[in-house]
Amino acid sequence: MSLRKCACIDTLYTELEWKDRFQAAKNDGFEAVEFWDWRIRDAEETRTAAEAAGITISGFNGDADYSLVDPTHYEAYLKDLKASVDWAKKVGAKSVTIHSNALGDGGIVVNHYDELSDTVKLCSMYKTLTAAAKMAEENEINMNLEALNITTDHVGNFLKTTQMGAEICRLIGSPRLKVLYDVYHMQINEGCICDTITNYVDQIGHIHVADAPGRHEPGTGEINYKKVIRHLEACGYEGRVGYELFPETDTKTAVKAIMEWC
């Protein structure tokens, strides 16, 4: 079985104009594309470029200014998320990615919420995610909850383990709400990649790939991606693998490594 490859076109193909990145990804053998902030993109241009290239839009970030862990953000978070869902339907995207904390420029965690206990944060997440899952089901859009590393890129982010994200998703029990397992982030936070996949593959809706350290293409760091990909296949994972990585030199070299390693 060959897993479906998805290119993040906010990190790959950045040397090209936005509309040209879709065809470039298709030409290189990717089945889908994903990106970050839909708010800076034109819906018609994006959908037209994807349709012309014959490539699927897997998803994009569905949250921005509000946090799941802040109970005062409940209504605002859901309103903002609904706008993302509506945009996804306009361009034909299959999913949106969501996070525990609002992220600013460069992925900086806007508020660490040190004044809130873990109990308050967890209860707030559960309540808001339950409503988000209902929204996802009503709109037939998948939502993928992503844990982030807290030492290198996203200091202060609350959701930092696969276990926490997967257990919340299991409790809610919606087929539209799953975990985004980012191998790069979780190698930094917790390691044990293959064991984690084994334990939580039923709750993984999307995979992100980048090597660590550096967040470059496979083969540039310490992760044995040949083993990781084979293990995903052996565990019966059927979702997409998104290559959200920064080329060490250029896109062409990074794509070559992706196709050789994965």
PDB file of C-alpha atoms in Angstrom:
ATOM      1  CA  MET A   1       0.000   0.000   0.000  1.00  0.00           C
ATOM      2  CA  SER A   2       1.241   3.471  -0.851  1.00  0.00           C
ATOM      3  CA  LEU A   3       0.176   6.248   1.491  1.00  0.00           C
ATOM      4  CA  ARG A   4      -1.296   9.368  -0.083  1.00  0.00           C
ATOM      5  CA  LYS A   5       1.226  12.195  -0.154  1.00  0.00           C
ATOM      6  CA  CYS A   6       0.201  15.791   0.526  1.00  0.00           C
ATOM      7  CA  ALA A   7       2.430  18.841   0.010  1.00  0.00           C
ATOM      8  CA  CYS A   8       2.261  21.859   2.291  1.00  0.00           C
ATOM      9  CA  ILE A   9       2.499  24.664  -0.232  1.00  0.00           C
ATOM     10  CA  ASP A  10       3.266  27.274   2.394  1.00  0.00           C
ATOM     11  CA  THR A  11       6.653  25.601   2.935  1.00  0.00           C
ATOM     12  CA  LEU A  12       7.220  23.819  -0.385  1.00  0.00           C
ATOM     13  CA  TYR A  13       7.121  25.522  -3.811  1.00  0.00           C
ATOM     14  CA  THR A  14       7.361  28.969  -2.238  1.00  0.00           C
ATOM     15  CA  GLU A  15       9.553  30.075  -5.140  1.00  0.00           C
ATOM     16  CA  LEU A  16       6.415  29.947  -7.313  1.00  0.00           C
ATOM     17  CA  GLU A  17       3.320  32.125  -7.462  1.00  0.00           C
ATOM     18  CA  TRP A  18       0.419  30.804  -5.362  1.00  0.00           C
ATOM     19  CA  LYS A  19      -1.664  29.565  -8.272  1.00  0.00           C
ATOM     20  CA  ASP A  20       1.301  27.726  -9.806  1.00  0.00           C
ATOM     21  CA  ARG A  21       2.103  25.695  -6.691  1.00  0.00           C
ATOM     22  CA  PHE A  22      -0.862  23.360  -7.200  1.00  0.00           C
ATOM     23  CA  GLN A  23       0.255  22.165 -10.630  1.00  0.00           C
ATOM     24  CA  ALA A  24       3.867  21.866  -9.475  1.00  0.00           C
ATOM     25  CA  ALA A  25       2.817  19.626  -6.591  1.00  0.00           C
ATOM     26  CA  LYS A  26       0.690  17.502  -8.919  1.00  0.00           C
ATOM     27  CA  ASN A  27       3.539  17.175 -11.402  1.00  0.00           C
ATOM     28  CA  ASP A  28       5.822  15.928  -8.631  1.00  0.00           C
ATOM     29  CA  GLY A  29       3.430  13.146  -7.649  1.00  0.00           C
ATOM     30  CA  PHE A  30       1.518  14.608  -4.705  1.00  0.00           C
ATOM     31  CA  GLU A  31      -2.123  13.596  -4.423  1.00  0.00           C
ATOM     32  CA  ALA A  32      -3.148  16.659  -2.411  1.00  0.00           C
ATOM     33  CA  VAL A  33      -1.976  20.000  -1.041  1.00  0.00           C
ATOM     34  CA  GLU A  34      -2.459  21.788   2.267  1.00  0.00           C
ATOM     35  CA  PHE A  35      -1.566  25.222   3.576  1.00  0.00           C
ATOM     36  CA  TRP A  36      -1.829  27.446   6.642  1.00  0.00           C
ATOM     37  CA  ASP A  37      -3.864  30.655   6.688  1.00  0.00           C
ATOM     38  CA  TRP A  38      -6.840  30.769   4.349  1.00  0.00           C
ATOM     39  CA  ARG A  39      -7.536  34.384   5.283  1.00  0.00           C
ATOM     40  CA  ILE A  40      -4.705  35.657   3.093  1.00  0.00           C
ATOM     41  CA  ARG A  41      -5.839  33.616   0.074  1.00  0.00           C
ATOM     42  CA  ASP A  42      -8.484  34.214  -2.557  1.00  0.00           C
ATOM     43  CA  ALA A  43     -11.081  31.430  -2.586  1.00  0.00           C
ATOM     44  CA  GLU A  44     -11.845  31.538  -6.303  1.00  0.00           C
ATOM     45  CA  GLU A  45      -8.175  31.583  -7.320  1.00  0.00           C
ATOM     46  CA  THR A  46      -7.396  28.745  -4.931  1.00  0.00           C
ATOM     47  CA  ARG A  47     -10.231  26.495  -6.038  1.00  0.00           C
ATOM     48  CA  THR A  48      -9.607  27.195  -9.722  1.00  0.00           C
ATOM     49  CA  ALA A  49      -5.897  26.415  -9.415  1.00  0.00           C
ATOM     50  CA  ALA A  50      -6.593  23.133  -7.624  1.00  0.00           C
ATOM     51  CA  GLU A  51      -9.243  22.059 -10.107  1.00  0.00           C
ATOM     52  CA  ALA A  52      -7.037  22.953 -13.084  1.00  0.00           C
ATOM     53  CA  ALA A  53      -4.209  20.873 -11.642  1.00  0.00           C
ATOM     54  CA  GLY A  54      -6.501  17.987 -10.729  1.00  0.00           C
ATOM     55  CA  ILE A  55      -5.266  17.984  -7.139  1.00  0.00           C
ATOM     56  CA  THR A  56      -7.205  17.790  -3.870  1.00  0.00           C
ATOM     57  CA  ILE A  57      -7.066  20.463  -1.173  1.00  0.00           C
ATOM     58  CA  SER A  58      -6.585  18.372   1.942  1.00  0.00           C
ATOM     59  CA  GLY A  59      -6.977  21.216   4.423  1.00  0.00           C
ATOM     60  CA  PHE A  60      -5.647  24.285   6.191  1.00  0.00           C
ATOM     61  CA  ASN A  61      -5.596  25.873   9.648  1.00  0.00           C
ATOM     62  CA  GLY A  62      -9.094  26.456  10.910  1.00  0.00           C
ATOM     63  CA  ASP A  63      -8.370  28.575  13.965  1.00  0.00           C
ATOM     64  CA  ALA A  64      -6.435  31.781  14.527  1.00  0.00           C
ATOM     65  CA  ASP A  65      -7.160  34.363  17.216  1.00  0.00           C
ATOM     66  CA  TYR A  66      -8.947  32.264  19.830  1.00  0.00           C
ATOM     67  CA  SER A  67      -8.016  29.365  22.117  1.00  0.00           C
ATOM     68  CA  LEU A  68      -9.746  26.103  22.965  1.00  0.00           C
ATOM     69  CA  VAL A  69      -8.343  26.296  26.503  1.00  0.00           C
ATOM     70  CA  ASP A  70      -9.892  29.680  27.291  1.00  0.00           C
ATOM     71  CA  PRO A  71     -13.490  29.229  28.502  1.00  0.00           C
ATOM     72  CA  THR A  72     -14.258  32.872  27.684  1.00  0.00           C
ATOM     73  CA  HIS A  73     -13.426  32.181  24.015  1.00  0.00           C
ATOM     74  CA  TYR A  74     -16.105  29.505  23.538  1.00  0.00           C
ATOM     75  CA  GLU A  75     -18.492  31.463  21.325  1.00  0.00           C
ATOM     76  CA  ALA A  76     -15.807  33.437  19.482  1.00  0.00           C
ATOM     77  CA  TYR A  77     -13.775  30.298  18.765  1.00  0.00           C
ATOM     78  CA  LEU A  78     -16.764  28.502  17.265  1.00  0.00           C
ATOM     79  CA  LYS A  79     -17.774  31.538  15.200  1.00  0.00           C
ATOM     80  CA  ASP A  80     -14.250  31.785  13.810  1.00  0.00           C
ATOM     81  CA  LEU A  81     -14.153  28.045  13.168  1.00  0.00           C
ATOM     82  CA  LYS A  82     -17.448  28.183  11.277  1.00  0.00           C
ATOM     83  CA  ALA A  83     -15.955  30.823   8.963  1.00  0.00           C
ATOM     84  CA  SER A  84     -13.103  28.422   8.247  1.00  0.00           C
ATOM     85  CA  VAL A  85     -15.521  25.577   7.567  1.00  0.00           C
ATOM     86  CA  ASP A  86     -17.498  27.762   5.158  1.00  0.00           C
ATOM     87  CA  TRP A  87     -14.294  28.669   3.301  1.00  0.00           C
ATOM     88  CA  ALA A  88     -13.300  24.999   3.160  1.00  0.00           C
ATOM     89  CA  LYS A  89     -16.585  24.183   1.473  1.00  0.00           C
ATOM     90  CA  LYS A  90     -16.042  27.003  -1.029  1.00  0.00           C
ATOM     91  CA  VAL A  91     -12.701  25.623  -2.178  1.00  0.00           C
ATOM     92  CA  GLY A  92     -13.527  21.936  -1.767  1.00  0.00           C
ATOM     93  CA  ALA A  93     -11.143  21.295   1.131  1.00  0.00           C
ATOM     94  CA  LYS A  94     -11.666  18.121   3.143  1.00  0.00           C
ATOM     95  CA  SER A  95     -10.518  19.247   6.595  1.00  0.00           C
ATOM     96  CA  VAL A  96      -9.358  21.998   8.902  1.00  0.00           C
ATOM     97  CA  THR A  97      -6.601  21.805  11.514  1.00  0.00           C
ATOM     98  CA  ILE A  98      -7.235  23.098  15.030  1.00  0.00           C
ATOM     99  CA  HIS A  99      -5.004  23.807  18.037  1.00  0.00           C
ATOM    100  CA  SER A 100      -5.314  24.295  21.784  1.00  0.00           C
ATOM    101  CA  ASN A 101      -3.913  27.835  21.771  1.00  0.00           C
ATOM    102  CA  ALA A 102      -4.116  30.823  19.466  1.00  0.00           C
ATOM    103  CA  LEU A 103      -0.959  31.167  17.379  1.00  0.00           C
ATOM    104  CA  GLY A 104       0.558  34.445  16.203  1.00  0.00           C
ATOM    105  CA  ASP A 105       3.205  35.275  13.617  1.00  0.00           C
ATOM    106  CA  GLY A 106       5.754  32.504  13.239  1.00  0.00           C
ATOM    107  CA  GLY A 107       3.602  30.151  15.283  1.00  0.00           C
ATOM    108  CA  ILE A 108       4.249  31.991  18.534  1.00  0.00           C
ATOM    109  CA  VAL A 109       1.753  31.010  21.223  1.00  0.00           C
ATOM    110  CA  VAL A 110      -0.161  34.207  21.933  1.00  0.00           C
ATOM    111  CA  ASN A 111      -1.185  33.427  25.516  1.00  0.00           C
ATOM    112  CA  HIS A 112       0.259  30.712  27.771  1.00  0.00           C
ATOM    113  CA  TYR A 113      -2.685  31.003  30.201  1.00  0.00           C
ATOM    114  CA  ASP A 114      -0.478  30.405  33.217  1.00  0.00           C
ATOM    115  CA  GLU A 115      -3.280  31.747  35.409  1.00  0.00           C
ATOM    116  CA  LEU A 116      -5.582  28.860  34.434  1.00  0.00           C
ATOM    117  CA  SER A 117      -5.313  25.376  35.921  1.00  0.00           C
ATOM    118  CA  ASP A 118      -4.968  22.323  33.709  1.00  0.00           C
ATOM    119  CA  THR A 119      -8.452  21.322  34.859  1.00  0.00           C
ATOM    120  CA  VAL A 120      -9.987  24.505  33.496  1.00  0.00           C
ATOM    121  CA  LYS A 121      -8.057  24.174  30.234  1.00  0.00           C
ATOM    122  CA  LEU A 122      -9.099  20.541  29.724  1.00  0.00           C
ATOM    123  CA  CYS A 123     -12.741  21.196  30.520  1.00  0.00           C
ATOM    124  CA  SER A 124     -12.784  24.172  28.170  1.00  0.00           C
ATOM    125  CA  MET A 125     -11.192  22.107  25.398  1.00  0.00           C
ATOM    126  CA  TYR A 126     -13.682  19.297  25.873  1.00  0.00           C
ATOM    127  CA  LYS A 127     -16.689  21.605  25.800  1.00  0.00           C
ATOM    128  CA  THR A 128     -15.572  23.524  22.728  1.00  0.00           C
ATOM    129  CA  LEU A 129     -14.385  20.437  20.855  1.00  0.00           C
ATOM    130  CA  THR A 130     -17.723  18.738  21.461  1.00  0.00           C
ATOM    131  CA  ALA A 131     -19.467  21.651  19.763  1.00  0.00           C
ATOM    132  CA  ALA A 132     -16.799  21.710  17.028  1.00  0.00           C
ATOM    133  CA  ALA A 133     -17.358  18.014  16.338  1.00  0.00           C
ATOM    134  CA  LYS A 134     -21.085  18.630  15.901  1.00  0.00           C
ATOM    135  CA  MET A 135     -20.264  21.435  13.464  1.00  0.00           C
ATOM    136  CA  ALA A 136     -17.920  19.119  11.572  1.00  0.00           C
ATOM    137  CA  GLU A 137     -20.579  16.437  11.254  1.00  0.00           C
ATOM    138  CA  GLU A 138     -23.256  18.878  10.117  1.00  0.00           C
ATOM    139  CA  ASN A 139     -20.944  20.309   7.447  1.00  0.00           C
ATOM    140  CA  GLU A 140     -19.196  17.043   6.479  1.00  0.00           C
ATOM    141  CA  ILE A 141     -15.778  18.555   7.144  1.00  0.00           C
ATOM    142  CA  ASN A 142     -13.081  16.737   9.129  1.00  0.00           C
ATOM    143  CA  MET A 143     -11.323  18.477  12.017  1.00  0.00           C
ATOM    144  CA  ASN A 144      -7.820  17.460  13.057  1.00  0.00           C
ATOM    145  CA  LEU A 145      -6.544  18.443  16.506  1.00  0.00           C
ATOM    146  CA  GLU A 146      -2.781  19.029  16.498  1.00  0.00           C
ATOM    147  CA  ALA A 147      -0.377  18.864  19.431  1.00  0.00           C
ATOM    148  CA  LEU A 148       2.754  21.012  19.055  1.00  0.00           C
ATOM    149  CA  ASN A 149       6.269  20.917  20.460  1.00  0.00           C
ATOM    150  CA  ILE A 150       6.792  23.236  23.419  1.00  0.00           C
ATOM    151  CA  THR A 151      10.571  23.663  23.409  1.00  0.00           C
ATOM    152  CA  THR A 152      11.545  24.733  19.898  1.00  0.00           C
ATOM    153  CA  ASP A 153       8.645  26.290  18.013  1.00  0.00           C
ATOM    154  CA  HIS A 154       5.601  26.752  20.259  1.00  0.00           C
ATOM    155  CA  VAL A 155       6.601  27.452  23.845  1.00  0.00           C
ATOM    156  CA  GLY A 156       3.521  27.655  26.067  1.00  0.00           C
ATOM    157  CA  ASN A 157       1.201  25.505  23.949  1.00  0.00           C
ATOM    158  CA  PHE A 158      -1.079  23.443  26.188  1.00  0.00           C
ATOM    159  CA  LEU A 159      -1.693  20.406  23.978  1.00  0.00           C
ATOM    160  CA  LYS A 160       1.708  18.722  23.876  1.00  0.00           C
ATOM    161  CA  THR A 161       1.063  14.958  23.841  1.00  0.00           C
ATOM    162  CA  THR A 162      -0.623  12.560  21.465  1.00  0.00           C
ATOM    163  CA  GLN A 163      -2.243  10.781  24.406  1.00  0.00           C
ATOM    164  CA  MET A 164      -4.144  13.863  25.582  1.00  0.00           C
ATOM    165  CA  GLY A 165      -5.429  14.718  22.116  1.00  0.00           C
ATOM    166  CA  ALA A 166      -6.377  11.130  21.275  1.00  0.00           C
ATOM    167  CA  GLU A 167      -8.153  10.537  24.578  1.00  0.00           C
ATOM    168  CA  ILE A 168     -10.230  13.702  24.214  1.00  0.00           C
ATOM    169  CA  CYS A 169     -11.190  12.674  20.677  1.00  0.00           C
ATOM    170  CA  ARG A 170     -12.091   9.185  21.870  1.00  0.00           C
ATOM    171  CA  LEU A 171     -14.294  10.571  24.637  1.00  0.00           C
ATOM    172  CA  ILE A 172     -16.148  12.836  22.208  1.00  0.00           C
ATOM    173  CA  GLY A 173     -16.469   9.938  19.791  1.00  0.00           C
ATOM    174  CA  SER A 174     -17.079  11.775  16.524  1.00  0.00           C
ATOM    175  CA  PRO A 175     -15.829  10.273  13.248  1.00  0.00           C
ATOM    176  CA  ARG A 176     -15.188  13.852  12.101  1.00  0.00           C
ATOM    177  CA  LEU A 177     -12.842  14.767  14.975  1.00  0.00           C
ATOM    178  CA  LYS A 178      -9.404  13.145  14.997  1.00  0.00           C
ATOM    179  CA  VAL A 179      -5.795  13.870  15.912  1.00  0.00           C
ATOM    180  CA  LEU A 180      -3.228  15.367  13.572  1.00  0.00           C
ATOM    181  CA  TYR A 181      -0.066  13.445  14.473  1.00  0.00           C
ATOM    182  CA  ASP A 182       2.915  15.631  13.587  1.00  0.00           C
ATOM    183  CA  VAL A 183       5.964  13.371  13.715  1.00  0.00           C
ATOM    184  CA  TYR A 184       8.385  16.293  13.970  1.00  0.00           C
ATOM    185  CA  HIS A 185       6.601  17.918  16.899  1.00  0.00           C
ATOM    186  CA  MET A 186       6.044  14.643  18.724  1.00  0.00           C
ATOM    187  CA  GLN A 187       9.610  13.414  18.250  1.00  0.00           C
ATOM    188  CA  ILE A 188      10.690  16.535  20.131  1.00  0.00           C
ATOM    189  CA  ASN A 189       8.036  16.247  22.857  1.00  0.00           C
ATOM    190  CA  GLU A 190       7.663  12.531  23.458  1.00  0.00           C
ATOM    191  CA  GLY A 191       9.601  10.270  21.056  1.00  0.00           C
ATOM    192  CA  CYS A 192       8.400   6.628  20.813  1.00  0.00           C
ATOM    193  CA  ILE A 193       6.971   7.302  17.342  1.00  0.00           C
ATOM    194  CA  CYS A 194       6.044   3.763  16.325  1.00  0.00           C
ATOM    195  CA  ASP A 195       4.615   2.817  19.728  1.00  0.00           C
ATOM    196  CA  THR A 196       2.519   5.985  19.690  1.00  0.00           C
ATOM    197  CA  ILE A 197       1.181   5.193  16.224  1.00  0.00           C
ATOM    198  CA  THR A 198       0.305   1.674  17.359  1.00  0.00           C
ATOM    199  CA  ASN A 199      -1.556   2.956  20.415  1.00  0.00           C
ATOM    200  CA  TYR A 200      -3.504   5.749  18.744  1.00  0.00           C
ATOM    201  CA  VAL A 201      -3.752   4.984  15.013  1.00  0.00           C
ATOM    202  CA  ASP A 202      -7.544   4.699  15.343  1.00  0.00           C
ATOM    203  CA  GLN A 203      -7.633   8.373  16.355  1.00  0.00           C
ATOM    204  CA  ILE A 204      -5.169   9.736  13.777  1.00  0.00           C
ATOM    205  CA  GLY A 205      -6.847  11.628  10.954  1.00  0.00           C
ATOM    206  CA  HIS A 206      -3.777  13.198   9.355  1.00  0.00           C
ATOM    207  CA  ILE A 207       0.017  12.946   9.555  1.00  0.00           C
ATOM    208  CA  HIS A 208       2.634  15.684   9.269  1.00  0.00           C
ATOM    209  CA  VAL A 209       6.211  14.875   8.315  1.00  0.00           C
ATOM    210  CA  ALA A 210       9.448  16.803   8.831  1.00  0.00           C
ATOM    211  CA  ASP A 211      12.754  15.581  10.177  1.00  0.00           C
ATOM    212  CA  ALA A 212      14.155  16.603  13.554  1.00  0.00           C
ATOM    213  CA  PRO A 213      16.082  18.620  14.391  1.00  0.00           C
ATOM    214  CA  GLY A 214      15.740  21.314  11.737  1.00  0.00           C
ATOM    215  CA  ARG A 215      12.246  20.635  10.353  1.00  0.00           C
ATOM    216  CA  HIS A 216      13.671  19.766   6.950  1.00  0.00           C
ATOM    217  CA  GLU A 217      13.036  16.861   4.576  1.00  0.00           C
ATOM    218  CA  PRO A 218      13.440  13.186   5.603  1.00  0.00           C
ATOM    219  CA  GLY A 219      17.077  12.125   5.737  1.00  0.00           C
ATOM    220  CA  THR A 220      18.357  15.388   7.188  1.00  0.00           C
ATOM    221  CA  GLY A 221      17.763  14.531  10.845  1.00  0.00           C
ATOM    222  CA  GLU A 222      17.429  11.681  13.311  1.00  0.00           C
ATOM    223  CA  ILE A 223      14.047  10.164  12.394  1.00  0.00           C
ATOM    224  CA  ASN A 224      14.019   6.863  10.483  1.00  0.00           C
ATOM    225  CA  TYR A 225      11.180   7.752   8.156  1.00  0.00           C
ATOM    226  CA  LYS A 226      11.419   4.545   6.140  1.00  0.00           C
ATOM    227  CA  LYS A 227      10.524   2.681   9.331  1.00  0.00           C
ATOM    228  CA  VAL A 228       7.834   5.197  10.330  1.00  0.00           C
ATOM    229  CA  ILE A 229       6.046   5.038   6.971  1.00  0.00           C
ATOM    230  CA  ARG A 230       6.170   1.233   6.867  1.00  0.00           C
ATOM    231  CA  HIS A 231       4.798   1.139  10.402  1.00  0.00           C
ATOM    232  CA  LEU A 232       1.918   3.427   9.449  1.00  0.00           C
ATOM    233  CA  GLU A 233       1.089   1.055   6.613  1.00  0.00           C
ATOM    234  CA  ALA A 234       1.341  -1.996   8.876  1.00  0.00           C
ATOM    235  CA  CYS A 235      -1.033  -0.364  11.388  1.00  0.00           C
ATOM    236  CA  GLY A 236      -3.616   0.200   8.676  1.00  0.00           C
ATOM    237  CA  TYR A 237      -3.422   3.995   8.535  1.00  0.00           C
ATOM    238  CA  GLU A 238      -5.468   5.184   5.554  1.00  0.00           C
ATOM    239  CA  GLY A 239      -5.247   8.984   5.823  1.00  0.00           C
ATOM    240  CA  ARG A 240      -2.912  11.393   4.103  1.00  0.00           C
ATOM    241  CA  VAL A 241       0.707  12.131   4.959  1.00  0.00           C
ATOM    242  CA  GLY A 242       1.368  15.849   4.728  1.00  0.00           C
ATOM    243  CA  TYR A 243       4.906  17.073   4.130  1.00  0.00           C
ATOM    244  CA  GLU A 244       4.970  20.244   6.199  1.00  0.00           C
ATOM    245  CA  LEU A 245       8.692  20.921   6.083  1.00  0.00           C
ATOM    246  CA  PHE A 246      11.182  23.607   5.151  1.00  0.00           C
ATOM    247  CA  PRO A 247      13.592  22.505   2.416  1.00  0.00           C
ATOM    248  CA  GLU A 248      17.180  22.437   3.597  1.00  0.00           C
ATOM    249  CA  THR A 249      18.291  23.780   0.218  1.00  0.00           C
ATOM    250  CA  ASP A 250      15.408  23.987  -2.268  1.00  0.00           C
ATOM    251  CA  THR A 251      12.054  22.423  -3.104  1.00  0.00           C
ATOM    252  CA  LYS A 252      13.422  20.173  -5.853  1.00  0.00           C
ATOM    253  CA  THR A 253      15.936  18.557  -3.511  1.00  0.00           C
ATOM    254  CA  ALA A 254      13.365  18.232  -0.725  1.00  0.00           C
ATOM    255  CA  VAL A 255      10.800  16.587  -3.007  1.00  0.00           C
ATOM    256  CA  LYS A 256      13.409  14.112  -4.256  1.00  0.00           C
ATOM    257  CA  ALA A 257      14.127  13.106  -0.654  1.00  0.00           C
ATOM    258  CA  ILE A 258      10.410  12.787   0.124  1.00  0.00           C
ATOM    259  CA  MET A 259       9.873  10.421  -2.781  1.00  0.00           C
ATOM    260  CA  GLU A 260      12.958   8.351  -1.915  1.00  0.00           C
ATOM    261  CA  TRP A 261      12.326   8.095   1.826  1.00  0.00           C
ATOM    262  CA  CYS A 262       8.566   7.874   1.893  1.00  0.00           C
TER     263      CYS A 262
END
